[in-house]
């Protein structure tokens, strides 16, 4: 591997880590805002179920995936 | 820096990365389990508010902090 390859793969890795961090913050935003919305509709079972499903599909699930991907990438040693 | 220092700081760094990964998974567990619990207490405003606060304080907030710490550590070049 040349010095150039190494620099680019290391920069790429940092870029991926930052992108995952960005994704995680945005999924957390969906979760937090969704929870606030849930609080307002707890007396309407239909709306509650709807918002609950959105939090699950667009917040909790992708959050879990991004977090696991981040941990895996972060715990790998960068390629030298 | 001696070879011994380098090995120990690199092992220490991996240890910190693993610890952060472990913390993050446990905060994620609070978010997912808390979320499931919310559905069961929607008719009890007091319990709902209590679980909501736990998810926020013991799930979302520390998750965000650990994710940022993990990214920062992972983006640092290991000391060689």
PDB file of C-alpha atoms in Angstrom:
ATOM      1  CA  UNK A   1       0.000   0.000   0.000  1.00  0.00           C
ATOM      2  CA  UNK A   2       1.381   3.407  -0.920  1.00  0.00           C
ATOM      3  CA  UNK A   3       1.478   6.403   1.448  1.00  0.00           C
ATOM      4  CA  UNK A   4      -1.200   8.016  -0.703  1.00  0.00           C
ATOM      5  CA  UNK A   5      -3.565   5.022  -0.388  1.00  0.00           C
ATOM      6  CA  UNK A   6      -3.059   5.017   3.335  1.00  0.00           C
ATOM      7  CA  UNK A   7      -3.829   8.742   3.662  1.00  0.00           C
ATOM      8  CA  UNK A   8      -6.945   8.384   1.555  1.00  0.00           C
ATOM      9  CA  UNK A   9      -8.253   5.299   3.372  1.00  0.00           C
ATOM     10  CA  UNK A  10      -7.682   6.988   6.725  1.00  0.00           C
ATOM     11  CA  UNK A  11      -9.442  10.184   5.575  1.00  0.00           C
ATOM     12  CA  UNK A  12     -12.254   8.047   4.156  1.00  0.00           C
ATOM     13  CA  UNK A  13     -12.645   6.257   7.462  1.00  0.00           C
ATOM     14  CA  UNK A  14     -12.881   9.553   9.375  1.00  0.00           C
ATOM     15  CA  UNK A  15     -15.418  10.747   6.828  1.00  0.00           C
ATOM     16  CA  UNK A  16     -17.525   7.580   7.361  1.00  0.00           C
ATOM     17  CA  UNK A  17     -17.296   7.954  11.144  1.00  0.00           C
ATOM     18  CA  UNK A  18     -18.483  11.565  10.926  1.00  0.00           C
ATOM     19  CA  UNK A  19     -21.285  10.605   8.547  1.00  0.00           C
ATOM     20  CA  UNK A  20     -22.469   7.911  10.982  1.00  0.00           C
ATOM     21  CA  UNK A  21     -22.338  10.449  13.819  1.00  0.00           C
ATOM     22  CA  UNK A  22     -24.453  12.795  11.746  1.00  0.00           C
ATOM     23  CA  UNK A  23     -26.975  10.006  10.962  1.00  0.00           C
ATOM     24  CA  UNK A  24     -27.170   9.015  14.626  1.00  0.00           C
ATOM     25  CA  UNK A  25     -27.894  12.592  15.696  1.00  0.00           C
ATOM     26  CA  UNK A  26     -30.648  12.829  13.131  1.00  0.00           C
ATOM     27  CA  UNK A  27     -32.230   9.474  14.223  1.00  0.00           C
ATOM     28  CA  UNK A  28     -32.027  10.638  17.834  1.00  0.00           C
ATOM     29  CA  UNK A  29     -33.837  13.803  16.765  1.00  0.00           C
ATOM     30  CA  UNK A  30     -36.665  11.685  15.312  1.00  0.00           C
ATOM     31  CA  UNK A  31     -36.831   9.698  18.575  1.00  0.00           C
ATOM     32  CA  UNK A  32     -36.891  12.800  20.803  1.00  0.00           C
ATOM     33  CA  UNK A  33     -39.402  14.705  18.713  1.00  0.00           C
ATOM     34  CA  UNK A  34     -41.479  11.567  18.270  1.00  0.00           C
ATOM     35  CA  UNK A  35     -41.614  11.067  22.047  1.00  0.00           C
ATOM     36  CA  UNK A  36     -42.770  14.641  22.491  1.00  0.00           C
ATOM     37  CA  UNK A  37     -45.465  14.078  19.867  1.00  0.00           C
ATOM     38  CA  UNK A  38     -46.521  10.797  21.551  1.00  0.00           C
ATOM     39  CA  UNK A  39     -47.047  12.675  24.772  1.00  0.00           C
ATOM     40  CA  UNK A  40     -49.586  14.906  23.037  1.00  0.00           C
ATOM     41  CA  UNK A  41     -51.650  12.084  21.486  1.00  0.00           C
ATOM     42  CA  UNK A  42     -51.794   9.488  24.232  1.00  0.00           C
ATOM     43  CA  UNK A  43     -55.553   9.877  24.491  1.00  0.00           C
ATOM     44  CA  UNK A  44     -56.020   9.054  20.770  1.00  0.00           C
ATOM     45  CA  UNK A  45     -55.054   5.372  20.277  1.00  0.00           C
ATOM     46  CA  UNK A  46     -55.056   5.613  16.496  1.00  0.00           C
ATOM     47  CA  UNK A  47     -52.752   8.613  16.327  1.00  0.00           C
ATOM     48  CA  UNK A  48     -50.603   7.169  19.092  1.00  0.00           C
ATOM     49  CA  UNK A  49     -50.134   3.941  17.099  1.00  0.00           C
ATOM     50  CA  UNK A  50     -49.312   5.905  13.975  1.00  0.00           C
ATOM     51  CA  UNK A  51     -46.635   8.070  15.587  1.00  0.00           C
ATOM     52  CA  UNK A  52     -45.333   5.076  17.525  1.00  0.00           C
ATOM     53  CA  UNK A  53     -44.786   3.206  14.236  1.00  0.00           C
ATOM     54  CA  UNK A  54     -42.996   6.206  12.714  1.00  0.00           C
ATOM     55  CA  UNK A  55     -40.634   6.443  15.713  1.00  0.00           C
ATOM     56  CA  UNK A  56     -39.956   2.706  15.429  1.00  0.00           C
ATOM     57  CA  UNK A  57     -39.307   2.665  11.673  1.00  0.00           C
ATOM     58  CA  UNK A  58     -37.606   6.036  11.197  1.00  0.00           C
ATOM     59  CA  UNK A  59     -36.025   6.511  14.610  1.00  0.00           C
ATOM     60  CA  UNK A  60     -35.269   3.466  16.742  1.00  0.00           C
ATOM     61  CA  UNK A  61     -34.517   0.955  13.938  1.00  0.00           C
ATOM     62  CA  UNK A  62     -32.120   3.107  11.893  1.00  0.00           C
ATOM     63  CA  UNK A  63     -30.616   4.401  15.163  1.00  0.00           C
ATOM     64  CA  UNK A  64     -29.770   0.845  16.181  1.00  0.00           C
ATOM     65  CA  UNK A  65     -28.261   0.071  12.768  1.00  0.00           C
ATOM     66  CA  UNK A  66     -26.133   3.230  12.650  1.00  0.00           C
ATOM     67  CA  UNK A  67     -24.954   2.772  16.228  1.00  0.00           C
ATOM     68  CA  UNK A  68     -23.849  -0.819  15.556  1.00  0.00           C
ATOM     69  CA  UNK A  69     -22.122   0.258  12.316  1.00  0.00           C
ATOM     70  CA  UNK A  70     -20.352   3.079  14.182  1.00  0.00           C
ATOM     71  CA  UNK A  71     -19.131   0.756  16.912  1.00  0.00           C
ATOM     72  CA  UNK A  72     -17.860  -1.761  14.376  1.00  0.00           C
ATOM     73  CA  UNK A  73     -16.019   0.868  12.319  1.00  0.00           C
ATOM     74  CA  UNK A  74     -14.658   2.718  15.365  1.00  0.00           C
ATOM     75  CA  UNK A  75     -13.268  -0.424  16.954  1.00  0.00           C
ATOM     76  CA  UNK A  76     -11.451  -1.468  13.783  1.00  0.00           C
ATOM     77  CA  UNK A  77      -7.890  -0.258  13.641  1.00  0.00           C
ATOM     78  CA  UNK A  78      -7.416   2.085  10.679  1.00  0.00           C
ATOM     79  CA  UNK A  79      -5.667   0.381   7.750  1.00  0.00           C
ATOM     80  CA  UNK A  80      -2.045   1.480   7.580  1.00  0.00           C
TER      81      UNK A  80
ATOM     82  CA  UNK B   1       8.356   6.799  23.024  1.00  0.00           C
ATOM     83  CA  UNK B   2       9.418   3.213  23.630  1.00  0.00           C
ATOM     84  CA  UNK B   3       7.847   0.214  21.920  1.00  0.00           C
ATOM     85  CA  UNK B   4       6.339  -0.723  25.259  1.00  0.00           C
ATOM     86  CA  UNK B   5       4.634   2.674  25.700  1.00  0.00           C
ATOM     87  CA  UNK B   6       3.266   2.459  22.214  1.00  0.00           C
ATOM     88  CA  UNK B   7       1.833  -1.029  22.733  1.00  0.00           C
ATOM     89  CA  UNK B   8       0.247  -0.025  26.010  1.00  0.00           C
ATOM     90  CA  UNK B   9      -1.273   3.226  24.701  1.00  0.00           C
ATOM     91  CA  UNK B  10      -2.647   1.383  21.694  1.00  0.00           C
ATOM     92  CA  UNK B  11      -4.126  -1.342  23.917  1.00  0.00           C
ATOM     93  CA  UNK B  12      -5.547   1.346  26.199  1.00  0.00           C
ATOM     94  CA  UNK B  13      -7.134   3.088  23.260  1.00  0.00           C
ATOM     95  CA  UNK B  14      -8.752  -0.138  22.049  1.00  0.00           C
ATOM     96  CA  UNK B  15      -9.976  -0.737  25.580  1.00  0.00           C
ATOM     97  CA  UNK B  16     -11.556   2.744  25.690  1.00  0.00           C
ATOM     98  CA  UNK B  17     -13.169   2.199  22.298  1.00  0.00           C
ATOM     99  CA  UNK B  18     -14.658  -1.107  23.480  1.00  0.00           C
ATOM    100  CA  UNK B  19     -15.874   0.465  26.709  1.00  0.00           C
ATOM    101  CA  UNK B  20     -17.592   3.269  24.783  1.00  0.00           C
ATOM    102  CA  UNK B  21     -19.132   0.711  22.435  1.00  0.00           C
ATOM    103  CA  UNK B  22     -20.421  -1.191  25.443  1.00  0.00           C
ATOM    104  CA  UNK B  23     -21.847   1.981  27.045  1.00  0.00           C
ATOM    105  CA  UNK B  24     -23.533   2.999  23.809  1.00  0.00           C
ATOM    106  CA  UNK B  25     -25.231  -0.392  23.455  1.00  0.00           C
ATOM    107  CA  UNK B  26     -26.502  -0.156  27.008  1.00  0.00           C
ATOM    108  CA  UNK B  27     -27.915   3.393  26.456  1.00  0.00           C
ATOM    109  CA  UNK B  28     -29.498   2.140  23.251  1.00  0.00           C
ATOM    110  CA  UNK B  29     -31.130  -0.632  25.291  1.00  0.00           C
ATOM    111  CA  UNK B  30     -32.681   1.970  27.619  1.00  0.00           C
ATOM    112  CA  UNK B  31     -34.108   3.808  24.602  1.00  0.00           C
ATOM    113  CA  UNK B  32     -35.542   0.658  22.951  1.00  0.00           C
ATOM    114  CA  UNK B  33     -36.933  -0.892  26.115  1.00  0.00           C
ATOM    115  CA  UNK B  34     -38.255   2.428  27.369  1.00  0.00           C
ATOM    116  CA  UNK B  35     -39.957   2.948  24.049  1.00  0.00           C
ATOM    117  CA  UNK B  36     -41.701  -0.438  24.348  1.00  0.00           C
ATOM    118  CA  UNK B  37     -42.722   0.397  27.914  1.00  0.00           C
ATOM    119  CA  UNK B  38     -44.297   3.719  26.844  1.00  0.00           C
ATOM    120  CA  UNK B  39     -46.913   1.864  24.811  1.00  0.00           C
ATOM    121  CA  UNK B  40     -48.115   0.029  27.905  1.00  0.00           C
ATOM    122  CA  UNK B  41     -48.530   3.121  30.090  1.00  0.00           C
ATOM    123  CA  UNK B  42     -50.170   5.559  27.724  1.00  0.00           C
ATOM    124  CA  UNK B  43     -53.348   5.629  29.835  1.00  0.00           C
ATOM    125  CA  UNK B  44     -51.391   6.597  32.975  1.00  0.00           C
ATOM    126  CA  UNK B  45     -50.005  10.137  32.503  1.00  0.00           C
ATOM    127  CA  UNK B  46     -47.838   9.935  35.601  1.00  0.00           C
ATOM    128  CA  UNK B  47     -46.126   6.692  34.632  1.00  0.00           C
ATOM    129  CA  UNK B  48     -45.824   7.893  31.057  1.00  0.00           C
ATOM    130  CA  UNK B  49     -44.016  11.039  32.230  1.00  0.00           C
ATOM    131  CA  UNK B  50     -41.756   8.987  34.478  1.00  0.00           C
ATOM    132  CA  UNK B  51     -40.672   6.555  31.746  1.00  0.00           C
ATOM    133  CA  UNK B  52     -40.341   9.429  29.307  1.00  0.00           C
ATOM    134  CA  UNK B  53     -37.900  11.153  31.693  1.00  0.00           C
ATOM    135  CA  UNK B  54     -35.884   7.951  32.163  1.00  0.00           C
ATOM    136  CA  UNK B  55     -35.571   7.428  28.400  1.00  0.00           C
ATOM    137  CA  UNK B  56     -34.416  10.996  27.980  1.00  0.00           C
ATOM    138  CA  UNK B  57     -32.002  11.171  30.934  1.00  0.00           C
ATOM    139  CA  UNK B  58     -30.623   7.622  30.921  1.00  0.00           C
ATOM    140  CA  UNK B  59     -31.005   6.809  27.240  1.00  0.00           C
ATOM    141  CA  UNK B  60     -30.996   9.648  24.718  1.00  0.00           C
ATOM    142  CA  UNK B  61     -28.674  12.090  26.548  1.00  0.00           C
ATOM    143  CA  UNK B  62     -25.870   9.688  27.526  1.00  0.00           C
ATOM    144  CA  UNK B  63     -26.203   7.940  24.143  1.00  0.00           C
ATOM    145  CA  UNK B  64     -25.530  11.230  22.378  1.00  0.00           C
ATOM    146  CA  UNK B  65     -22.530  11.956  24.626  1.00  0.00           C
ATOM    147  CA  UNK B  66     -20.996   8.495  24.229  1.00  0.00           C
ATOM    148  CA  UNK B  67     -21.495   8.572  20.467  1.00  0.00           C
ATOM    149  CA  UNK B  68     -19.641  11.892  20.247  1.00  0.00           C
ATOM    150  CA  UNK B  69     -16.839  10.595  22.495  1.00  0.00           C
ATOM    151  CA  UNK B  70     -16.523   7.405  20.429  1.00  0.00           C
ATOM    152  CA  UNK B  71     -16.325   9.340  17.162  1.00  0.00           C
ATOM    153  CA  UNK B  72     -13.734  11.706  18.585  1.00  0.00           C
ATOM    154  CA  UNK B  73     -11.554   8.862  19.859  1.00  0.00           C
ATOM    155  CA  UNK B  74     -11.968   6.800  16.699  1.00  0.00           C
ATOM    156  CA  UNK B  75     -11.049   9.771  14.479  1.00  0.00           C
ATOM    157  CA  UNK B  76      -7.806  10.366  16.367  1.00  0.00           C
ATOM    158  CA  UNK B  77      -4.859   8.657  14.846  1.00  0.00           C
ATOM    159  CA  UNK B  78      -3.574   5.974  17.201  1.00  0.00           C
ATOM    160  CA  UNK B  79      -0.298   7.069  18.840  1.00  0.00           C
ATOM    161  CA  UNK B  80       2.528   5.013  17.408  1.00  0.00           C
TER     162      UNK B  80
END
